[in-house]
Short mmCIF file of C-alpha atoms in Angstrom, two decimals:
data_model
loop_
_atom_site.label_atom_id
_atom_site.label_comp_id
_atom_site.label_asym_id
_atom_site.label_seq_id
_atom_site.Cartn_x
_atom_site.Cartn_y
_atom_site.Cartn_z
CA UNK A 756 -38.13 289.08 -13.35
CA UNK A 757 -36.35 286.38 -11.06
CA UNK A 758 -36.27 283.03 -12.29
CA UNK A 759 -37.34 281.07 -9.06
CA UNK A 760 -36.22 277.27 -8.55
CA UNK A 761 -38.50 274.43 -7.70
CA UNK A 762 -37.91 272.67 -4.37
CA UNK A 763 -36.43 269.11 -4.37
CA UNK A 764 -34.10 269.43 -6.75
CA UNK A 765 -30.99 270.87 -4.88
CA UNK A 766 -31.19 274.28 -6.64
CA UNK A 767 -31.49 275.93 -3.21
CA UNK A 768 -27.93 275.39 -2.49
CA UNK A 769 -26.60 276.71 -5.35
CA UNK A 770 -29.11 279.21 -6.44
CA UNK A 771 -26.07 282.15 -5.96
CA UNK A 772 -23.99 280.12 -8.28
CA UNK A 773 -26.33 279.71 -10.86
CA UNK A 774 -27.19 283.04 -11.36
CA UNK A 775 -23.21 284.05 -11.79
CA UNK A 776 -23.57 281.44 -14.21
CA UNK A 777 -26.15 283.42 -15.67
CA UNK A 778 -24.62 286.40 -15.38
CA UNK A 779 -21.63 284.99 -17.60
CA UNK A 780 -23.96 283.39 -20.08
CA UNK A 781 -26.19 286.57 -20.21
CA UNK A 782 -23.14 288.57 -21.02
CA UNK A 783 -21.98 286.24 -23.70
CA UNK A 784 -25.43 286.13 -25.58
CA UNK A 785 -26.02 289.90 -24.76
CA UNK A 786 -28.03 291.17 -27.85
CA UNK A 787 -30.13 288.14 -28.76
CA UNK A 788 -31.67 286.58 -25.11
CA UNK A 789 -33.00 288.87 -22.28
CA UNK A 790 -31.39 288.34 -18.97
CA UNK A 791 -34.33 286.55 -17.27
CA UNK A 792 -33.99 284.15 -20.79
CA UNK A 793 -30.66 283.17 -19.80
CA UNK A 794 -31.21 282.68 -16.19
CA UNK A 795 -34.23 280.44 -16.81
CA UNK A 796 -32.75 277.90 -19.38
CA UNK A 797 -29.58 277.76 -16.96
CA UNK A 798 -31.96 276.48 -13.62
CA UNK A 799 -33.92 274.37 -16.26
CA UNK A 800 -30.54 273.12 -17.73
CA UNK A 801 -29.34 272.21 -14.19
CA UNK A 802 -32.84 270.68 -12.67
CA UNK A 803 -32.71 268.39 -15.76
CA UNK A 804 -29.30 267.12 -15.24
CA UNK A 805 -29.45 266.62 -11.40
CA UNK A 806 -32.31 264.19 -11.87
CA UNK A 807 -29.68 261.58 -13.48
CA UNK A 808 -26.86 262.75 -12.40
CA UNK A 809 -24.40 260.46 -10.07
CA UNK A 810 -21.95 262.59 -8.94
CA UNK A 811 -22.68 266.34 -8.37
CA UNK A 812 -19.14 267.67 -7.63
CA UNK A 813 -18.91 269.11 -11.38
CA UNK A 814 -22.76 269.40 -12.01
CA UNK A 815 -22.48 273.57 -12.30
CA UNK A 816 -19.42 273.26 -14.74
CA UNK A 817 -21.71 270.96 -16.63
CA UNK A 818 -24.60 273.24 -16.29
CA UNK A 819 -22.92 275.90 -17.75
CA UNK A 820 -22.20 273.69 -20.84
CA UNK A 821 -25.33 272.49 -21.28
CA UNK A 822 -27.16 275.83 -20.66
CA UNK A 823 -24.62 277.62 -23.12
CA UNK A 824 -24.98 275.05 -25.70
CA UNK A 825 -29.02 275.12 -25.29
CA UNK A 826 -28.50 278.87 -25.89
CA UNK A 827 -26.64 278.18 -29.02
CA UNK A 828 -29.05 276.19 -30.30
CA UNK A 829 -32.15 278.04 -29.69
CA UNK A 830 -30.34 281.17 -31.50
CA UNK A 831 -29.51 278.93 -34.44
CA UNK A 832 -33.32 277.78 -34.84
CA UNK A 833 -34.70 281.45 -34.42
CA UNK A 834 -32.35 282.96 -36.91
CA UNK A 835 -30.59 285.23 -34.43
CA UNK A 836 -26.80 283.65 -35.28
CA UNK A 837 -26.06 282.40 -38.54
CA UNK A 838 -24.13 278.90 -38.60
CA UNK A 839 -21.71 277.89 -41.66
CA UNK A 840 -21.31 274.26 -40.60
CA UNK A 841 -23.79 271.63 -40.41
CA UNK A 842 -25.05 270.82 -37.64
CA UNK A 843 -25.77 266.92 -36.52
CA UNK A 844 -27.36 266.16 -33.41
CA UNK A 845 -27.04 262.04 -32.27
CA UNK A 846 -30.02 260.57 -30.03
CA UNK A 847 -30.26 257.17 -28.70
CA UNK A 848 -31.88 255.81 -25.35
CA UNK A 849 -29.34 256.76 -22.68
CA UNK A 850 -26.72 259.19 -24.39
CA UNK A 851 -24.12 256.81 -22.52
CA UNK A 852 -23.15 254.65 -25.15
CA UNK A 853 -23.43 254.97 -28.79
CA UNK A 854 -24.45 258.77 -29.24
CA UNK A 855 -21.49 259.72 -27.09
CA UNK A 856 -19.32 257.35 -29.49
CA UNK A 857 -20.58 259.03 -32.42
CA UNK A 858 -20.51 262.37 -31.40
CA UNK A 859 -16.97 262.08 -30.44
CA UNK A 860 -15.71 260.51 -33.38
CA UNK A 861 -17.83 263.10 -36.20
CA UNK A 862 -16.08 265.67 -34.37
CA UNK A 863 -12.57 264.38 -34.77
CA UNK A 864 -13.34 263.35 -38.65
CA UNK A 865 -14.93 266.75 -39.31
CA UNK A 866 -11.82 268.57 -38.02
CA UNK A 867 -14.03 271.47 -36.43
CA UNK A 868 -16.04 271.40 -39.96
CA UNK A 869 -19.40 269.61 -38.26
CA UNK A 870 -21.00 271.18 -35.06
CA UNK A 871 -21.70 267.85 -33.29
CA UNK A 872 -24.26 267.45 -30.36
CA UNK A 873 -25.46 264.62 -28.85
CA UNK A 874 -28.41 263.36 -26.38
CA UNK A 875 -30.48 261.01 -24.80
CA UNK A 876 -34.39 260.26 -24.51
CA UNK A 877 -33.72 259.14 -21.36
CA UNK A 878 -30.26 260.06 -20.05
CA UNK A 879 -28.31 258.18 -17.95
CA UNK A 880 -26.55 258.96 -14.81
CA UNK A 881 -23.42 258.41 -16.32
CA UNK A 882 -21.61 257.08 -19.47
CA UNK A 883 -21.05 253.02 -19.80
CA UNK A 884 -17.08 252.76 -18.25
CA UNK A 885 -16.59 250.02 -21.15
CA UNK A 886 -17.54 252.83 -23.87
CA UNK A 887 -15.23 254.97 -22.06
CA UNK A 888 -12.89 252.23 -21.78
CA UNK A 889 -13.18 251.38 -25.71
CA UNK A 890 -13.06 254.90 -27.07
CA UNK A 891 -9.77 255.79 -24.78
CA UNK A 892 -7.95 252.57 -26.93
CA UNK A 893 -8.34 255.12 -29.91
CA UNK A 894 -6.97 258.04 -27.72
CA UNK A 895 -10.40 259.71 -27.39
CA UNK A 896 -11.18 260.83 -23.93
CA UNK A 897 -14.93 260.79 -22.68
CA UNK A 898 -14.31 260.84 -19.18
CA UNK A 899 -15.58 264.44 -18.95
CA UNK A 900 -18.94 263.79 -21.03
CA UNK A 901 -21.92 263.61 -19.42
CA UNK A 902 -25.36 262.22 -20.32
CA UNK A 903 -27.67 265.12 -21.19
CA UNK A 904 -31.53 264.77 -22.04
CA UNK A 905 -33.01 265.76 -25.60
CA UNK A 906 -34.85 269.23 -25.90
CA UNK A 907 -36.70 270.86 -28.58
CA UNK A 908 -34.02 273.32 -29.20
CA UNK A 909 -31.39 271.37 -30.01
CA UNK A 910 -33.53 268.91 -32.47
CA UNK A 911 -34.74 272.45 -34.06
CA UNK A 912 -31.28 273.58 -34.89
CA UNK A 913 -29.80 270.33 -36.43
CA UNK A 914 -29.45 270.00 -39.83
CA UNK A 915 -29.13 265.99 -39.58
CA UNK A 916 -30.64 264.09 -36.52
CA UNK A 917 -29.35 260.37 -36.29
CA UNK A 918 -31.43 258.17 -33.89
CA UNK A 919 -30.41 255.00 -32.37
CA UNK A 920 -32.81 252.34 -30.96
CA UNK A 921 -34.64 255.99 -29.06
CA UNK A 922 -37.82 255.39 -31.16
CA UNK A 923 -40.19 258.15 -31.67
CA UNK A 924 -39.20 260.61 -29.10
CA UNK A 925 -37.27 262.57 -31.55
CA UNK A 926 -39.43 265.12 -32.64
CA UNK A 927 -39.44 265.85 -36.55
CA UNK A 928 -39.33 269.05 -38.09
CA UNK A 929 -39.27 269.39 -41.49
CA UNK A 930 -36.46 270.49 -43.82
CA UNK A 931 -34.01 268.71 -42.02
CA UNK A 932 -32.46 265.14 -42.74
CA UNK A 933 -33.62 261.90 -40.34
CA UNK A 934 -31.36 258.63 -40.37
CA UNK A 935 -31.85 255.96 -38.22
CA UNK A 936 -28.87 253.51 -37.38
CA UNK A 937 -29.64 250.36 -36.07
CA UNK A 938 -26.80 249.60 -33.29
CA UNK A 939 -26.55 247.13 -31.12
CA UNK A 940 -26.80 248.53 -27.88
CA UNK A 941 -23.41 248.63 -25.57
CA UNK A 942 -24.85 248.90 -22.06
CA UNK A 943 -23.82 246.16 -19.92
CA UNK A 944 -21.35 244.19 -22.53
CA UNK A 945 -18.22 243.58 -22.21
CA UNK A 946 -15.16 246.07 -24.21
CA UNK A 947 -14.69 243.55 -26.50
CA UNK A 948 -18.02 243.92 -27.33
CA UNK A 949 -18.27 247.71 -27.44
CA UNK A 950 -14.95 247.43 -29.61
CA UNK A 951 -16.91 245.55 -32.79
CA UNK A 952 -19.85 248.71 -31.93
CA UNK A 953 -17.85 251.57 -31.70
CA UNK A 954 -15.84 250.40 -34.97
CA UNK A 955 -19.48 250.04 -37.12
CA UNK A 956 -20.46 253.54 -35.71
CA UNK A 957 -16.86 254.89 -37.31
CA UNK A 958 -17.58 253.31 -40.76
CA UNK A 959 -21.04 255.53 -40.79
CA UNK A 960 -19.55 258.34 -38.81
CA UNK A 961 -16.67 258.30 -42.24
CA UNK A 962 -19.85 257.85 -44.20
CA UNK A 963 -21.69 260.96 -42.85
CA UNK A 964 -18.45 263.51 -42.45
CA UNK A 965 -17.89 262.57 -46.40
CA UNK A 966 -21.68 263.36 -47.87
CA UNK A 967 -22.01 266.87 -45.97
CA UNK A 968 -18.47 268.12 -45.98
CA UNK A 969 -17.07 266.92 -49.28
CA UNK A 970 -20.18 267.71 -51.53
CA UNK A 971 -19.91 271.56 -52.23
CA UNK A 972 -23.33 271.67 -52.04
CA UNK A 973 -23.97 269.89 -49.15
CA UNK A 974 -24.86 272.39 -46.52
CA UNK A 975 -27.83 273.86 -48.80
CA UNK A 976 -29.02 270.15 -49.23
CA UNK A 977 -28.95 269.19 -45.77
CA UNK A 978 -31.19 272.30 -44.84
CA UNK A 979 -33.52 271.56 -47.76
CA UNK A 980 -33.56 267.62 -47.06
#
C-alpha cells in the first residue's frame, strides 16, 4: 500500500523525496514498523510542518527529524524499544519560546542522561529571534530548531510532560508525571526580557535534571508517578 498525499499542501513536489526519506527511515526501524507505517507518519510529519512553516528550503531535512523522532516515540509507547533514560517532553503554546529554551538547556544539564523533546499546541512558523538571540549569549545554538506541533505519540512515550501556559491540550495518560510551570511568555519582548525568562526556566530545568537523574530510583518513579 502507497501512502497517497493530500492536495494543497505542497507534497506533490516532493512526493519522490519523501518516499527516499521513507525508504531511509523504513530501513532504520526495519523490524518494528511496516514500510507503508513509515511512509505514512513521514507525509503526515511533513503536511503538519508545512502548514507553519516560513521558510521551506530545509523543510525535508526537518521532516526527516520529526518523522524519525515520531517513530521513536511511538516504539517507546508500544513496547517495541526499550529506553534507559527518562524521557521529558516540554509543551507550551507556540514551541518558539520557552519549550525550545527548556528543551535545550535539560539536554545540556542531563549530559545525554535525559531524552528531551519538545512541542507546541499550536506551533509557530518559526522560533522568537530574541529567544534565539538570548540562548546564543549562553553559547546554545537554536538557529536550526524548528517549531513542531504536539502528537499523541510523543505525549505517550514521556515519562514527565511539563506544560507552559498550553492549557488542556496536553493529553494525560496515566503513570506518567504532569508539572505545570507558569512562565511568562517571551513572544514579542525584548532580550532583556527573555534574559530574566530563560534564566527562571534554568533554575527548574537544574531542579528537574537533579530529581530524575540523581535519585537512583528515579526512573522507576517517574514511570509509576
Amino acid at each position: 500500500m502507497t501512502y497517497h498525499p493530500e492536495h494543497g499542501t505542497g507534497l506533490q513536489d516532493n512526493t519522490e523525496l519523501l518516499r527516499r526519506i521513507s525508504a531511509r527511515l523504513a530501513d532504520r526501524f526495519s523490524g518494528v514498523f511496516a514500510a507503508e507505517t513509515v511512509e505514512r507518519y513521514v507525509f503526515e510529519s511533513y503536511t503538519a510542518l508545512a502548514r507553519t512553516a516560513k521558510i521551506t528550503t530545509h523543510l525535508p531535512s526537518t521532516t526527516e527529524h520529526f518523522a524519525s523522532d515520531r517513530l521513536s516515540a511511538l516504539a517507546k509507547s508500544k513496547d517495541a524499544v526499550t529506553s534507559d533514560v527518562p524521557e521529558v517532553l516540554f509543551v507550551c503554546v507556540q514551541n518558539a519560546g520557552r519549550s525550545q529554551m527548556a528543551a535545550a538547556l535539560l539536554t545540556v544539564e542531563s549530559k545525554g542522561r535525559i531524552r528531551v523533546r519538545s512541542a507546541g499546541s499550536l506551533p509557530a512558523a518559526e522560533l522568537d529571534p530574541a529567544v534565539v538571540a538570548a540562548m546564543s549569549e549562553m553559547g546554545l545554538d537554536l538557529t536550526r530548531a524548528y517549531p513542531k506541533p504536539l502528537t499523541d505519540d510523543v505525549v505517550r512515550a514521556s515519562d514527565v510532560v511539563i506544560t507552559m501556559g498550553c492549557g488542556d491540550s496536553c493529553p494525560i495518560y496515566p503513570g506518567k508525571r504532569y508539572e505545570d510551570w507558569e512562565l511568562a511568555d517571551p513572544a514579542g519582548l525584548p532580550v532583556a526580557a527573555v534574559r530574566i525568562i530563560r534564566d527562571e526556566i534554568h533554575d527548574r530545568v537544574r531542579a528537574l535534571a537533579a530529581s530524575l537523574l540523581n535519585n537512583p530510583t528515579s526512573d522507576k518513579e517517574v514511570s509509576n508517578a
